[in-house]
mmCIF file of C-alpha atoms in Angstrom:
data_model
loop_
_atom_site.group_PDB
_atom_site.id
_atom_site.type_symbol
_atom_site.label_atom_id
_atom_site.label_comp_id
_atom_site.label_asym_id
_atom_site.label_seq_id
_atom_site.Cartn_x
_atom_site.Cartn_y
_atom_site.Cartn_z
ATOM 1 C CA MET A 986 82.400 98.839 65.728
ATOM 2 C CA ASN A 987 81.351 96.219 68.436
ATOM 3 C CA GLU A 988 80.833 92.434 67.570
ATOM 4 C CA ASP A 989 77.080 93.402 67.295
ATOM 5 C CA ASN A 990 77.573 95.461 64.795
ATOM 6 C CA LYS A 991 80.234 93.183 62.620
ATOM 7 C CA THR A 992 77.439 90.452 63.190
ATOM 8 C CA VAL A 993 74.839 92.012 61.931
ATOM 9 C CA GLU A 994 76.825 93.375 58.714
ATOM 10 C CA VAL A 995 77.994 90.043 57.881
ATOM 11 C CA MET A 996 74.607 88.597 58.715
ATOM 12 C CA SER A 997 73.058 91.219 55.717
ATOM 13 C CA LEU A 998 75.964 91.581 53.850
ATOM 14 C CA LYS A 999 75.057 88.795 50.818
ATOM 15 C CA GLN A 1000 71.381 87.644 49.959
ATOM 16 C CA ASN A 1001 72.389 84.109 50.841
ATOM 17 C CA ASN A 1002 74.357 84.777 54.744
ATOM 18 C CA LEU A 1003 70.768 86.568 55.543
ATOM 19 C CA GLU A 1004 68.822 84.012 54.467
ATOM 20 C CA THR A 1005 71.026 82.040 56.985
ATOM 21 C CA SER A 1006 70.820 83.903 59.084
ATOM 22 C CA LEU A 1007 67.098 83.944 59.330
ATOM 23 C CA ALA A 1008 66.681 79.777 59.175
ATOM 24 C CA LEU A 1009 69.495 79.707 61.568
ATOM 25 C CA TYR A 1010 67.140 82.138 64.473
ATOM 26 C CA ASN A 1011 63.663 80.700 63.274
ATOM 27 C CA ASN A 1012 65.323 77.322 64.290
ATOM 28 C CA ILE A 1013 67.177 78.176 67.771
ATOM 29 C CA GLY A 1014 64.395 76.889 69.553
ATOM 30 C CA LYS A 1015 64.380 73.292 68.287
ATOM 31 C CA MET A 1016 67.961 73.640 68.936
ATOM 32 C CA LYS A 1017 67.609 74.462 72.633
ATOM 33 C CA LYS A 1018 64.282 71.841 73.019
ATOM 34 C CA SER A 1019 66.167 68.953 71.199
ATOM 35 C CA PHE A 1020 69.404 69.826 73.792
ATOM 36 C CA VAL A 1021 67.990 69.688 76.794
ATOM 37 C CA GLU A 1022 66.073 66.360 75.361
ATOM 38 C CA LYS A 1023 69.151 64.818 75.343
ATOM 39 C CA LEU A 1024 70.454 66.578 79.010
ATOM 40 C CA LYS A 1025 67.053 64.358 79.987
ATOM 41 C CA LEU A 1026 68.223 61.038 78.307
ATOM 42 C CA ASP A 1027 71.633 61.831 79.786
ATOM 43 C CA LEU A 1028 70.176 63.130 83.730
ATOM 44 C CA ARG A 1029 67.946 59.633 83.707
ATOM 45 C CA ILE A 1030 70.324 57.638 82.931
ATOM 46 C CA LYS A 1031 73.286 58.693 85.250
ATOM 47 C CA ALA A 1032 70.661 58.835 88.018
ATOM 48 C CA LYS A 1033 69.143 55.261 87.597
ATOM 49 C CA ASN A 1034 72.533 54.235 87.516
ATOM 50 C CA HIS A 1035 73.540 55.531 90.758
ATOM 51 C CA SER A 1036 73.947 53.977 93.914
ATOM 52 C CA ARG A 1037 71.759 56.713 95.534
ATOM 53 C CA ASN A 1038 67.788 56.710 95.434
ATOM 54 C CA LEU A 1039 67.245 59.670 92.765
ATOM 55 C CA VAL A 1040 64.521 59.486 91.067
ATOM 56 C CA LEU A 1041 64.682 62.217 88.282
ATOM 57 C CA ARG A 1042 61.208 63.748 87.755
ATOM 58 C CA ASN A 1043 60.257 65.977 84.845
ATOM 59 C CA MET A 1044 57.381 68.359 85.713
ATOM 60 C CA ARG A 1045 56.886 70.844 82.140
ATOM 61 C CA VAL A 1046 55.028 73.841 84.034
ATOM 62 C CA ASP A 1047 54.259 75.543 80.994
ATOM 63 C CA ASN A 1048 55.948 77.011 77.923
ATOM 64 C CA LYS A 1049 58.479 78.899 79.754
ATOM 65 C CA TYR A 1050 60.218 76.758 81.485
ATOM 66 C CA GLU A 1051 61.244 73.168 82.974
ATOM 67 C CA LYS A 1052 61.871 71.317 86.370
ATOM 68 C CA PHE A 1053 63.536 67.961 86.694
ATOM 69 C CA SER A 1054 63.084 66.857 90.685
ATOM 70 C CA PHE A 1055 65.826 64.371 91.718
ATOM 71 C CA GLY A 1056 63.544 63.538 95.526
ATOM 72 C CA ASN A 1057 61.003 64.306 97.830
ATOM 73 C CA ILE A 1058 62.206 65.861 100.792
ATOM 74 C CA LYS A 1059 59.055 64.545 103.306
ATOM 75 C CA ASN A 1060 56.712 67.258 104.300
ATOM 76 C CA ILE A 1061 59.426 70.204 102.837
ATOM 77 C CA GLY A 1062 59.500 69.369 98.756
ATOM 78 C CA ILE A 1063 61.917 68.237 96.418
ATOM 79 C CA ILE A 1064 64.966 68.505 95.660
ATOM 80 C CA CYS A 1065 64.813 70.743 91.620
ATOM 81 C CA PHE A 1066 66.953 72.046 88.745
ATOM 82 C CA GLU A 1067 64.277 74.813 87.183
ATOM 83 C CA PHE A 1068 65.135 77.177 84.390
ATOM 84 C CA GLN A 1069 63.658 80.359 85.341
ATOM 85 C CA ASP A 1070 62.606 81.344 81.595
ATOM 86 C CA TYR A 1071 62.866 79.385 78.680
ATOM 87 C CA TYR A 1072 65.463 77.275 78.468
ATOM 88 C CA ASN A 1073 67.442 80.313 80.542
ATOM 89 C CA LYS A 1074 68.714 81.304 84.401
ATOM 90 C CA PRO A 1075 68.482 77.887 85.752
ATOM 91 C CA SER A 1076 69.081 77.398 89.877
ATOM 92 C CA LEU A 1077 69.205 74.116 92.579
ATOM 93 C CA GLY A 1078 67.864 74.241 95.412
ATOM 94 C CA ILE A 1079 64.889 72.625 97.181
ATOM 95 C CA ARG A 1080 61.628 74.224 95.821
ATOM 96 C CA PHE A 1081 58.651 73.958 98.366
ATOM 97 C CA SER A 1082 55.937 71.589 97.613
ATOM 98 C CA GLY A 1083 52.696 73.399 97.125
ATOM 99 C CA LYS A 1084 51.023 71.836 100.367
ATOM 100 C CA TYR A 1085 53.863 72.399 102.903
ATOM 101 C CA ARG A 1086 54.686 75.944 101.352
ATOM 102 C CA ASN A 1087 52.392 77.346 104.254
ATOM 103 C CA SER A 1088 53.056 75.279 106.488
ATOM 104 C CA GLU A 1089 53.613 76.349 109.590
ATOM 105 C CA TYR A 1090 57.248 74.862 109.775
ATOM 106 C CA ALA A 1091 58.133 76.264 106.729
ATOM 107 C CA ASN A 1092 60.149 79.584 108.129
ATOM 108 C CA GLU A 1093 62.040 76.687 110.411
ATOM 109 C CA HIS A 1094 63.193 74.691 107.229
ATOM 110 C CA LYS A 1095 64.303 77.597 105.000
ATOM 111 C CA SER A 1096 66.172 78.784 107.930
ATOM 112 C CA ARG A 1097 68.009 75.124 109.124
ATOM 113 C CA ILE A 1098 68.090 74.289 105.392
ATOM 114 C CA ASN A 1099 69.875 77.454 103.732
ATOM 115 C CA ARG A 1100 72.011 77.819 107.206
ATOM 116 C CA LEU A 1101 73.193 73.945 106.063
ATOM 117 C CA LEU A 1102 73.818 74.397 102.469
ATOM 118 C CA ASN A 1103 75.824 77.647 102.873
ATOM 119 C CA ASP A 1104 77.565 76.264 105.606
ATOM 120 C CA ASN A 1105 78.868 73.319 103.877
ATOM 121 C CA ILE A 1106 78.814 73.913 99.967
ATOM 122 C CA GLN A 1107 81.630 76.214 99.103
ATOM 123 C CA ASN A 1108 81.795 78.774 96.356
ATOM 124 C CA LYS A 1109 77.310 79.161 96.640
ATOM 125 C CA GLN A 1110 75.059 81.478 98.306
ATOM 126 C CA PHE A 1111 71.812 79.582 98.755
ATOM 127 C CA LYS A 1112 68.154 81.500 99.244
ATOM 128 C CA SER A 1113 64.756 81.296 100.499
ATOM 129 C CA SER A 1114 61.812 83.131 98.896
ATOM 130 C CA ASN A 1115 57.984 81.915 98.561
ATOM 131 C CA TRP A 1116 58.333 78.903 96.342
ATOM 132 C CA TRP A 1117 62.254 77.516 97.398
ATOM 133 C CA VAL A 1118 62.998 76.288 100.611
ATOM 134 C CA ALA A 1119 66.788 77.012 99.887
ATOM 135 C CA LYS A 1120 68.245 78.097 95.726
ATOM 136 C CA ASP A 1121 70.849 79.206 94.262
ATOM 137 C CA ARG A 1122 71.855 80.022 90.753
ATOM 138 C CA PHE A 1123 73.655 77.293 88.623
ATOM 139 C CA GLU A 1124 76.505 77.817 86.598
ATOM 140 C CA PRO A 1125 76.388 78.864 83.755
ATOM 141 C CA PHE A 1126 73.618 81.004 84.498
ATOM 142 C CA ASN A 1127 72.767 82.476 81.041
ATOM 143 C CA TRP A 1128 71.948 80.570 78.885
ATOM 144 C CA SER A 1129 70.947 82.745 75.669
ATOM 145 C CA SER A 1130 74.249 84.172 75.370
ATOM 146 C CA SER A 1131 76.708 81.660 76.272
ATOM 147 C CA SER A 1132 77.286 78.243 74.150
ATOM 148 C CA THR A 1133 79.262 76.917 76.967
ATOM 149 C CA PRO A 1134 76.209 75.240 78.755
ATOM 150 C CA TRP A 1135 74.926 74.013 75.449
ATOM 151 C CA GLU A 1136 78.767 72.287 74.769
ATOM 152 C CA MET A 1137 78.358 70.582 77.983
ATOM 153 C CA MET A 1138 75.230 69.343 77.037
ATOM 154 C CA LYS A 1139 76.815 68.397 73.617
ATOM 155 C CA ASP A 1140 79.936 66.771 75.643
ATOM 156 C CA ASP A 1141 77.843 65.034 78.307
ATOM 157 C CA THR A 1142 79.256 67.590 80.993
ATOM 158 C CA MET A 1143 76.436 69.216 81.965
ATOM 159 C CA ALA A 1144 73.984 66.235 83.666
ATOM 160 C CA THR A 1145 77.486 64.727 85.629
ATOM 161 C CA LYS A 1146 77.805 68.448 86.986
ATOM 162 C CA ILE A 1147 73.849 68.808 87.222
ATOM 163 C CA LEU A 1148 73.684 66.026 89.076
ATOM 164 C CA ASP A 1149 77.294 66.611 91.413
ATOM 165 C CA GLU A 1150 75.619 69.052 92.950
ATOM 166 C CA VAL A 1151 72.446 67.328 93.541
ATOM 167 C CA LEU A 1152 73.975 64.832 95.243
ATOM 168 C CA GLU A 1153 76.031 67.333 97.045
ATOM 169 C CA ILE A 1154 72.996 68.159 98.876
ATOM 170 C CA TYR A 1155 71.123 65.161 98.850
ATOM 171 C CA GLN A 1156 74.256 63.961 100.884
ATOM 172 C CA ILE A 1157 73.781 67.304 103.576
ATOM 173 C CA LEU A 1158 70.390 66.575 104.150
ATOM 174 C CA VAL A 1159 70.782 63.175 104.628
ATOM 175 C CA GLN A 1160 73.666 63.879 107.257
ATOM 176 C CA ASN A 1161 71.061 65.732 109.538
ATOM 177 C CA ASP A 1162 68.152 63.676 109.175
ATOM 178 C CA TYR A 1163 66.008 64.780 106.230
ATOM 179 C CA GLU A 1164 64.411 61.848 104.839
ATOM 180 C CA ILE A 1165 64.598 61.676 101.037
ATOM 181 C CA THR A 1166 62.475 59.296 98.609
#
């Protein structure tokens, strides 16, 4: 019997188990939102107390996902941590600001920045798209079926991991004459 079948069997074994299972299921969204609120607070505190000029901005796009930016890159976009789905499948990289996405220099920036990041950051594979100058999957990537990211938020290590990776990108950009505000 596989793990999913065993779980379903335990959930429906007794009336109390079934009620508890449904109560847990109905509150998963609230739990995720609460943990992400804690992550936001941890990120704000850590960014504020950092020696670099990191300005954390939270922009809620819609009910599907959120993104956090950590500085504007002049005439390009923002360093950004963004969920691709409801608190799941996060990406980290540089997202175009709307008006620069279609500029005549967009492809040049994509090429140069991807090369800089891929050459200088180990174990990452930055790629570009219409919306992203450069982005990589943030690990852990699957937040819907793994407890790891939620445990990391609970023990305050997720904010540190995100900021460490943001600072790596920030440092490479600054060393290569990109202006970040």
